[in-house]
JSON list of C-alpha atoms in Angstrom, two decimals:
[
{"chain": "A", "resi": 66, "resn": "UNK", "atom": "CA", "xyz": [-42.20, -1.23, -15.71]},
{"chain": "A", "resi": 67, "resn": "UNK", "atom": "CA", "xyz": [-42.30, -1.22, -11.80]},
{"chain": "A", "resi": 68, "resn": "UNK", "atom": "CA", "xyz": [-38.92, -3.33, -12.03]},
{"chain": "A", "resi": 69, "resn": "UNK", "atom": "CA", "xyz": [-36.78, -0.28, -14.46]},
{"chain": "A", "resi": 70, "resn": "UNK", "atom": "CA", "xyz": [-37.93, 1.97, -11.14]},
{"chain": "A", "resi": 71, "resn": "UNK", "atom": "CA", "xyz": [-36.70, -0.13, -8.64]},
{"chain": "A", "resi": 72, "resn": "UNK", "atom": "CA", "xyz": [-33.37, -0.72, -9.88]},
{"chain": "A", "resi": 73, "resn": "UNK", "atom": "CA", "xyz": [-32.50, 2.37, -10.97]},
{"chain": "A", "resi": 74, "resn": "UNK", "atom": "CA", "xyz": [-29.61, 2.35, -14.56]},
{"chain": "A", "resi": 75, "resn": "UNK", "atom": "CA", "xyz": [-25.71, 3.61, -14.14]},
{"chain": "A", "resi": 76, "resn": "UNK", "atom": "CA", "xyz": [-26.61, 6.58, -15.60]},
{"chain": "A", "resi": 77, "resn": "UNK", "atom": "CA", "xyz": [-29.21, 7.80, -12.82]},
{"chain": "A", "resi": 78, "resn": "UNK", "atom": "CA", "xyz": [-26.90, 6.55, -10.36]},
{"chain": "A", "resi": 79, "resn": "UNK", "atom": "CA", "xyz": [-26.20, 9.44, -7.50]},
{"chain": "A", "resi": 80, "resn": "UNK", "atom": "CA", "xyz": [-23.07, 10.96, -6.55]},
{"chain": "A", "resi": 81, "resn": "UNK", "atom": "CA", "xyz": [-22.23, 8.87, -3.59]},
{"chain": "A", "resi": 82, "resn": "UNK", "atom": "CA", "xyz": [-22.84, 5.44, -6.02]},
{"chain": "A", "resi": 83, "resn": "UNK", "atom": "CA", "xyz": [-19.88, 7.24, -8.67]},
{"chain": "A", "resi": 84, "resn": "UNK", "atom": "CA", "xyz": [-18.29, 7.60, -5.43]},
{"chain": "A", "resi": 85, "resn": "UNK", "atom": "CA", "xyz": [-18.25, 4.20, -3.89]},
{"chain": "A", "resi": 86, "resn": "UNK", "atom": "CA", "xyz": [-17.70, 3.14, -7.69]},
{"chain": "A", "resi": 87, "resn": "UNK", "atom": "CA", "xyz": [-13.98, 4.93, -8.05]},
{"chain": "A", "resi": 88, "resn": "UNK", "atom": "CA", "xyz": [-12.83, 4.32, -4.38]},
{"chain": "A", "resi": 89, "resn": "UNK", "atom": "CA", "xyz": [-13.17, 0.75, -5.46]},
{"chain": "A", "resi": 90, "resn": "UNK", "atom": "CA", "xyz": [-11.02, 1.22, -8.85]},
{"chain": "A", "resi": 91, "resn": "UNK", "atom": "CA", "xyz": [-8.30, 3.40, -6.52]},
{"chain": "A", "resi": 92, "resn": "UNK", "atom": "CA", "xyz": [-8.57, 0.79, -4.13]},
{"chain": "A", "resi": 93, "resn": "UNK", "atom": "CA", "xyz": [-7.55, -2.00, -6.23]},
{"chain": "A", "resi": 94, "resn": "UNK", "atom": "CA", "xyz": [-5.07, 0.01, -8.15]},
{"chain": "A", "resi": 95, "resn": "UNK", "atom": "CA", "xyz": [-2.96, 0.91, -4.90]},
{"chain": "A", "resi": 96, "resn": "UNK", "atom": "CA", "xyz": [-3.32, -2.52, -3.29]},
{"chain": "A", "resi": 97, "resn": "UNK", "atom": "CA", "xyz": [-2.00, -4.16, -7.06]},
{"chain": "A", "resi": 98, "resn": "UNK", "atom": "CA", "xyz": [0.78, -1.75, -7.18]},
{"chain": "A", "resi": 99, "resn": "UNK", "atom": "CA", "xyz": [1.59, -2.95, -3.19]},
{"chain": "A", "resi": 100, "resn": "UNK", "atom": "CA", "xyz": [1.32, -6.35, -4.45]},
{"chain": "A", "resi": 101, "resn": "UNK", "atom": "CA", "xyz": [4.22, -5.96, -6.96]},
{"chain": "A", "resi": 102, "resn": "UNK", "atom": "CA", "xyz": [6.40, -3.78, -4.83]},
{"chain": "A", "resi": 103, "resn": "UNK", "atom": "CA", "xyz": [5.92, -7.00, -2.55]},
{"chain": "A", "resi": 104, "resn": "UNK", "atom": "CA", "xyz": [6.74, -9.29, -5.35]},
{"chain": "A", "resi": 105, "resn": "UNK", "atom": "CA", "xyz": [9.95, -7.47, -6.15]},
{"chain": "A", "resi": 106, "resn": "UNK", "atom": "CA", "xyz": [10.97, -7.51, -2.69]},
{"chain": "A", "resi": 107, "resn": "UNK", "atom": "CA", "xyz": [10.69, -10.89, -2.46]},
{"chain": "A", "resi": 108, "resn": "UNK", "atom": "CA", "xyz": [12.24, -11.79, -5.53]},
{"chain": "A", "resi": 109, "resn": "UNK", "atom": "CA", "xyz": [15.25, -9.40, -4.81]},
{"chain": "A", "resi": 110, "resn": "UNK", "atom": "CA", "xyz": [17.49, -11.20, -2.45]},
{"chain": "A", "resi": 111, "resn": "UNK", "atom": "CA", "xyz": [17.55, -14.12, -5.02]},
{"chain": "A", "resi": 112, "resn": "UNK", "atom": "CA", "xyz": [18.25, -11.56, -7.96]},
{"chain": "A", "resi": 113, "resn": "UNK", "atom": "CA", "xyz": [21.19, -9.74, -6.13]},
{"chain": "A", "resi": 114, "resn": "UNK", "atom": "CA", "xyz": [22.89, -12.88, -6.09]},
{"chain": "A", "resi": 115, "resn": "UNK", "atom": "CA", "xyz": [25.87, -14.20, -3.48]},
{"chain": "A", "resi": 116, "resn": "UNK", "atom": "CA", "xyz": [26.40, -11.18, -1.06]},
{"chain": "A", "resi": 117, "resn": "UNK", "atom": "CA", "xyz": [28.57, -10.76, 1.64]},
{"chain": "A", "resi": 118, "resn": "UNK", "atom": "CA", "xyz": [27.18, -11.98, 5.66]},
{"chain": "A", "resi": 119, "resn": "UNK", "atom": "CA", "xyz": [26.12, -8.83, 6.36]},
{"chain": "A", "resi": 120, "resn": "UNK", "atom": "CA", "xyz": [23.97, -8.40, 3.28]},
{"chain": "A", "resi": 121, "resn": "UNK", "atom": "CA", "xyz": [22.35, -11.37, 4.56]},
{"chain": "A", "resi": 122, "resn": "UNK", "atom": "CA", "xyz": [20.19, -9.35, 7.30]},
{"chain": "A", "resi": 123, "resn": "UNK", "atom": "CA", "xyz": [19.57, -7.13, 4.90]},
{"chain": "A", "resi": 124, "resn": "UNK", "atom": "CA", "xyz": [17.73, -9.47, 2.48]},
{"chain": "A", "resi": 125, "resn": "UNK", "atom": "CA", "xyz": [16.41, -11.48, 5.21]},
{"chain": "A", "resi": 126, "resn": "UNK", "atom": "CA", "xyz": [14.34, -8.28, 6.36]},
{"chain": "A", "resi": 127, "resn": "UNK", "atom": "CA", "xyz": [13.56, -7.78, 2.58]},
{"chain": "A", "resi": 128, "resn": "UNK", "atom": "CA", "xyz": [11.60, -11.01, 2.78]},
{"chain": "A", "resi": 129, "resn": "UNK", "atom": "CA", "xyz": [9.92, -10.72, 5.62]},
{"chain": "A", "resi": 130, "resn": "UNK", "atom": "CA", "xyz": [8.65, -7.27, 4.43]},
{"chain": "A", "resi": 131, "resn": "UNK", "atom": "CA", "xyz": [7.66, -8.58, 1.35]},
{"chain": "A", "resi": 132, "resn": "UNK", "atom": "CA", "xyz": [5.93, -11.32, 3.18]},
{"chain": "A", "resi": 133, "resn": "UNK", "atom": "CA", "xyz": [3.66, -8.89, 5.37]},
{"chain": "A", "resi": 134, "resn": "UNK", "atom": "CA", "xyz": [3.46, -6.28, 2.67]},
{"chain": "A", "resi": 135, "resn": "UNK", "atom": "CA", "xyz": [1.91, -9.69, 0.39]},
{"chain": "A", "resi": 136, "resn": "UNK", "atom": "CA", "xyz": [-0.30, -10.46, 2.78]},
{"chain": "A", "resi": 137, "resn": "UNK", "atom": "CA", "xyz": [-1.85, -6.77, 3.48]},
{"chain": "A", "resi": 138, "resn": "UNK", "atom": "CA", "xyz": [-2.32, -6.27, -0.25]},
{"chain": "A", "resi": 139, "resn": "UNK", "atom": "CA", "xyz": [-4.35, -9.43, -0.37]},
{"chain": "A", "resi": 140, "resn": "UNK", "atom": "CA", "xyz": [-6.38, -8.31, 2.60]},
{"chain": "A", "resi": 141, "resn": "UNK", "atom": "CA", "xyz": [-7.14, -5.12, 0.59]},
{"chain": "A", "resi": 142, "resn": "UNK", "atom": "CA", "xyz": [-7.91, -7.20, -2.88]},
{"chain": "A", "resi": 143, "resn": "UNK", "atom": "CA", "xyz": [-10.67, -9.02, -0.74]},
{"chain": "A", "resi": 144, "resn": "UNK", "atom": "CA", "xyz": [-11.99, -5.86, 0.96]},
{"chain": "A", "resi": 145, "resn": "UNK", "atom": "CA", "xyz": [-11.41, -6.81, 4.41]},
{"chain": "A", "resi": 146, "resn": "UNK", "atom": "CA", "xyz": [-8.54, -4.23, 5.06]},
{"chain": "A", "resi": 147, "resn": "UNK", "atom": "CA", "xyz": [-9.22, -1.17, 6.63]},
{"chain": "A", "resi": 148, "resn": "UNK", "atom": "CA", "xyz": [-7.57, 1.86, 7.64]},
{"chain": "A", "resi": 149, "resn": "UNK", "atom": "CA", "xyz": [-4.72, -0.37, 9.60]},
{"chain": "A", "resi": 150, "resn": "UNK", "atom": "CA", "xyz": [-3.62, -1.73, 6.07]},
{"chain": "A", "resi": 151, "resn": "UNK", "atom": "CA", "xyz": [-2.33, 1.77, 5.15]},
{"chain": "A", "resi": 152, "resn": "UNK", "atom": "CA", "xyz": [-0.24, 1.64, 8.63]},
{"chain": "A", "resi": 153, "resn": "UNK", "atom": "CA", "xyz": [1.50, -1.45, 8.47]},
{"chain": "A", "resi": 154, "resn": "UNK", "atom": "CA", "xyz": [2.35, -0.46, 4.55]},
{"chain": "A", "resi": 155, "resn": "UNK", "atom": "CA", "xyz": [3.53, 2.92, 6.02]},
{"chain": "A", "resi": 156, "resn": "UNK", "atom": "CA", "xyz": [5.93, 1.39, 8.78]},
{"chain": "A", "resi": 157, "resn": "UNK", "atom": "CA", "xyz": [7.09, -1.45, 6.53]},
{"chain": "A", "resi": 158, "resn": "UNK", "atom": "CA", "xyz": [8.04, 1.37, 3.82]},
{"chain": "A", "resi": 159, "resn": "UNK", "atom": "CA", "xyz": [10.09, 3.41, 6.96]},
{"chain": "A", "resi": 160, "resn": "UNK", "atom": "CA", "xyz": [11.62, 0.33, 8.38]},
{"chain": "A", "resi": 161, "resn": "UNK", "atom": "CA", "xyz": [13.32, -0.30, 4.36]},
{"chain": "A", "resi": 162, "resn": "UNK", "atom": "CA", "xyz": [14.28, 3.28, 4.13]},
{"chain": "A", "resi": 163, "resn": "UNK", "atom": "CA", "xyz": [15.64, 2.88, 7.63]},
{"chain": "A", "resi": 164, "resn": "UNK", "atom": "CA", "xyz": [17.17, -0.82, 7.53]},
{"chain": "A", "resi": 165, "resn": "UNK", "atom": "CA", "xyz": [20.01, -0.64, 5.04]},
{"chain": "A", "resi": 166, "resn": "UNK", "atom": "CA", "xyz": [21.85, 1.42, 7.79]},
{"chain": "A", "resi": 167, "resn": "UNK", "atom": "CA", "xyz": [20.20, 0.19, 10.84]},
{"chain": "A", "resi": 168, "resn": "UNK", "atom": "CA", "xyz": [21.52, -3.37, 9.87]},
{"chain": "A", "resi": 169, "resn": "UNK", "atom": "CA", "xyz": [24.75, -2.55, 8.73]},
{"chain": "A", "resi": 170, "resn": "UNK", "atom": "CA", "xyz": [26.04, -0.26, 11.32]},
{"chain": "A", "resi": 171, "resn": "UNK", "atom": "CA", "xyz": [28.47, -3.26, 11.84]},
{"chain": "A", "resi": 172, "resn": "UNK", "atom": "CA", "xyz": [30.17, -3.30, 9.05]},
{"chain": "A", "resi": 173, "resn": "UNK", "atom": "CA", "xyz": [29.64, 0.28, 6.85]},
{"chain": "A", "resi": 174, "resn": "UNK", "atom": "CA", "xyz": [32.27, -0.84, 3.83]},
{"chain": "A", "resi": 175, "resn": "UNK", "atom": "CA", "xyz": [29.01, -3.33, 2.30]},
{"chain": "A", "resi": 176, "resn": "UNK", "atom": "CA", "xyz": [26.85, -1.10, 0.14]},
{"chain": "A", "resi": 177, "resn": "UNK", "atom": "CA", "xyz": [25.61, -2.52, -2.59]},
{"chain": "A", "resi": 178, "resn": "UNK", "atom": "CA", "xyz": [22.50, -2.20, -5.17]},
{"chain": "A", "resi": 179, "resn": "UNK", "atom": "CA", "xyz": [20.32, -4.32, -2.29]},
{"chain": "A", "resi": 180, "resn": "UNK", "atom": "CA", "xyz": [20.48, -0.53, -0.14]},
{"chain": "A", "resi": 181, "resn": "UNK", "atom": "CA", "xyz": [19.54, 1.39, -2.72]},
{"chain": "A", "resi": 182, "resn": "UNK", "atom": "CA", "xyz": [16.39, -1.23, -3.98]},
{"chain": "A", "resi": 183, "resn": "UNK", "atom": "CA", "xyz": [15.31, -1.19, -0.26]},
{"chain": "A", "resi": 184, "resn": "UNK", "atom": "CA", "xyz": [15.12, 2.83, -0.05]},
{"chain": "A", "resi": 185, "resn": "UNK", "atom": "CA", "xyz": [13.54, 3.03, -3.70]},
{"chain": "A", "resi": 186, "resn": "UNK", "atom": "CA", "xyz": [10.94, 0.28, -2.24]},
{"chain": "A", "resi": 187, "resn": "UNK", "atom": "CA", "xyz": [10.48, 2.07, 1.15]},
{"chain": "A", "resi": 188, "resn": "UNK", "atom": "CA", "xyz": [9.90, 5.45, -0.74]},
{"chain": "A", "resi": 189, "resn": "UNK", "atom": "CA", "xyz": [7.10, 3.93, -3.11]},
{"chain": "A", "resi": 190, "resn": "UNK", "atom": "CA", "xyz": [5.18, 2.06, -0.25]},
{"chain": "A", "resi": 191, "resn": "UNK", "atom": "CA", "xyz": [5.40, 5.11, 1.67]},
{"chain": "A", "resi": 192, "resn": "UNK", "atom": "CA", "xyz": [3.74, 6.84, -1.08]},
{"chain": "A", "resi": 193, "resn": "UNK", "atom": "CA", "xyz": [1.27, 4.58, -1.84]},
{"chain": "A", "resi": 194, "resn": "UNK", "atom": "CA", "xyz": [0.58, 4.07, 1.55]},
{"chain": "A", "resi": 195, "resn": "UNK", "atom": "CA", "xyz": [0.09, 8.38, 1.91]},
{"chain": "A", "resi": 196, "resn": "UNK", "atom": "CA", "xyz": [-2.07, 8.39, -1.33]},
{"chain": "A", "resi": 197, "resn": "UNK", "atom": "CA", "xyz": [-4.03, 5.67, 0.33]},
{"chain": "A", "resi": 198, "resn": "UNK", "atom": "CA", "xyz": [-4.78, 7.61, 3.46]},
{"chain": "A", "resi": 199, "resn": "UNK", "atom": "CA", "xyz": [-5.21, 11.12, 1.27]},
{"chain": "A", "resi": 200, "resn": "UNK", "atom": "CA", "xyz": [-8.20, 8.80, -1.16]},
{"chain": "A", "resi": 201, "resn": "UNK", "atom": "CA", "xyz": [-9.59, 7.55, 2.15]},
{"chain": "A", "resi": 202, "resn": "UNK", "atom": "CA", "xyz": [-10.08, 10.93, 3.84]},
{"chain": "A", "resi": 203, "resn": "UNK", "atom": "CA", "xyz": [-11.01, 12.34, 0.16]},
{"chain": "A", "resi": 204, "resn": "UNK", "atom": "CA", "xyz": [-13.67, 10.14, -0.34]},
{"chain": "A", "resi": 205, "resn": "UNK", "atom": "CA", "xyz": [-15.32, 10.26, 3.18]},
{"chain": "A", "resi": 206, "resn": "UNK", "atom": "CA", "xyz": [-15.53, 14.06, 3.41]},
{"chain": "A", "resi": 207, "resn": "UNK", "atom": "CA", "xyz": [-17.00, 14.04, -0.03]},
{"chain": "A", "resi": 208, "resn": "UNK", "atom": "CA", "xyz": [-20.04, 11.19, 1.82]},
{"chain": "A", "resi": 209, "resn": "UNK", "atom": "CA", "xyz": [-20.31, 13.15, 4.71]},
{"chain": "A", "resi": 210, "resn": "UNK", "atom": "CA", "xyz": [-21.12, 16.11, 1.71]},
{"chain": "A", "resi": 211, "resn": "UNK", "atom": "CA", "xyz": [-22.97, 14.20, -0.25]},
{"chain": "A", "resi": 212, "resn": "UNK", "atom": "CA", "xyz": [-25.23, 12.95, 2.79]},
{"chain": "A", "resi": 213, "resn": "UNK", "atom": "CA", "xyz": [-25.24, 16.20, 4.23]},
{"chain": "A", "resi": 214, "resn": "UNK", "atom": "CA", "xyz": [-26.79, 17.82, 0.94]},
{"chain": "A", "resi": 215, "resn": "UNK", "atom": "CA", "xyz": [-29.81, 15.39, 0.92]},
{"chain": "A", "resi": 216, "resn": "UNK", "atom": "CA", "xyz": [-31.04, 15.83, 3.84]},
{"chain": "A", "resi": 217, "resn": "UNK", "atom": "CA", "xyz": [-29.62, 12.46, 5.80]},
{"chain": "A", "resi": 218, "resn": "UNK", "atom": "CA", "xyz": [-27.65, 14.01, 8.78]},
{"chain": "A", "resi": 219, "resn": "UNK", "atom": "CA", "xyz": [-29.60, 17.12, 10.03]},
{"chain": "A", "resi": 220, "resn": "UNK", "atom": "CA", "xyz": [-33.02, 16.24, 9.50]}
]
């Protein structure tokens, strides 16, 4: 019997143990939806087919995004990510809404279906990145509560 009171069942569990419970699960849903947003991008160039030479900065940036944006959603499947993982998904999101005309200021007559993947894929990691931030702050005012409310801070 002392061993059912030291290791106390899911159903007795506190508020901050629910809590550290579903900022896992959002955790791992964000960084797998980053992961395929990074797949796509790096499957893209090869899916787009022959494009003009100026397209070819284009897609180059795609993979290199998709590259970094890989690698950060890995970090965050292993749990050694923190709040800079949400950053570097934020500025690689900006710089594909951004590069489609930062890239091609050269020659403005290419616009094809690559511009428009690279600003839907921007737009998503932007917002995952966002919801990311909003969970994190979410979650750690509702500790700070929870801690608060025993008895841990003040006392």
């Amino acid at each position: 019997m002392a061993t059912s009171a030291a290791s106390p069942s899911p159903r007795s569990a506190g508020p901050a143990s629910r809590n550290v419970l579903l900022h896992g699960w959002r955790e791992q849903i964000v960084s797998g939806l980053m992961f395929l947003v990074g797949l796509a991008l790096c499957v893209a160039p090869w899916v787009a087919g022959d494009e003009p030479d100026a397209a070819k900065d284009i897609h180059r940036s795609e993979v290199g995004i998709a590259i970094l944006v890989l690698m950060v959603a890995l970090a965050r499947f292993s749990g050694h990510a923190g709040r800079w993982s949400d950053w570097v998904v934020l500025l690689s999101g900006a710089w594909l809404i951004a590069s489609p005309w930062l890239l091609a200021l050269q020659n403005t007559e290419v616009f094809d279906g690559a511009h428009v993947f690279d600003v839907a894929a921007g737009t998503v990691l932007l917002f995952l990145a966002a919801a990311s931030m909003f969970l994190r702050v979410v979650l750690d005012h509702k500790e700070r509560g929870a801690g608060s409310r025993r008895g841990g801070r003040g006392a």
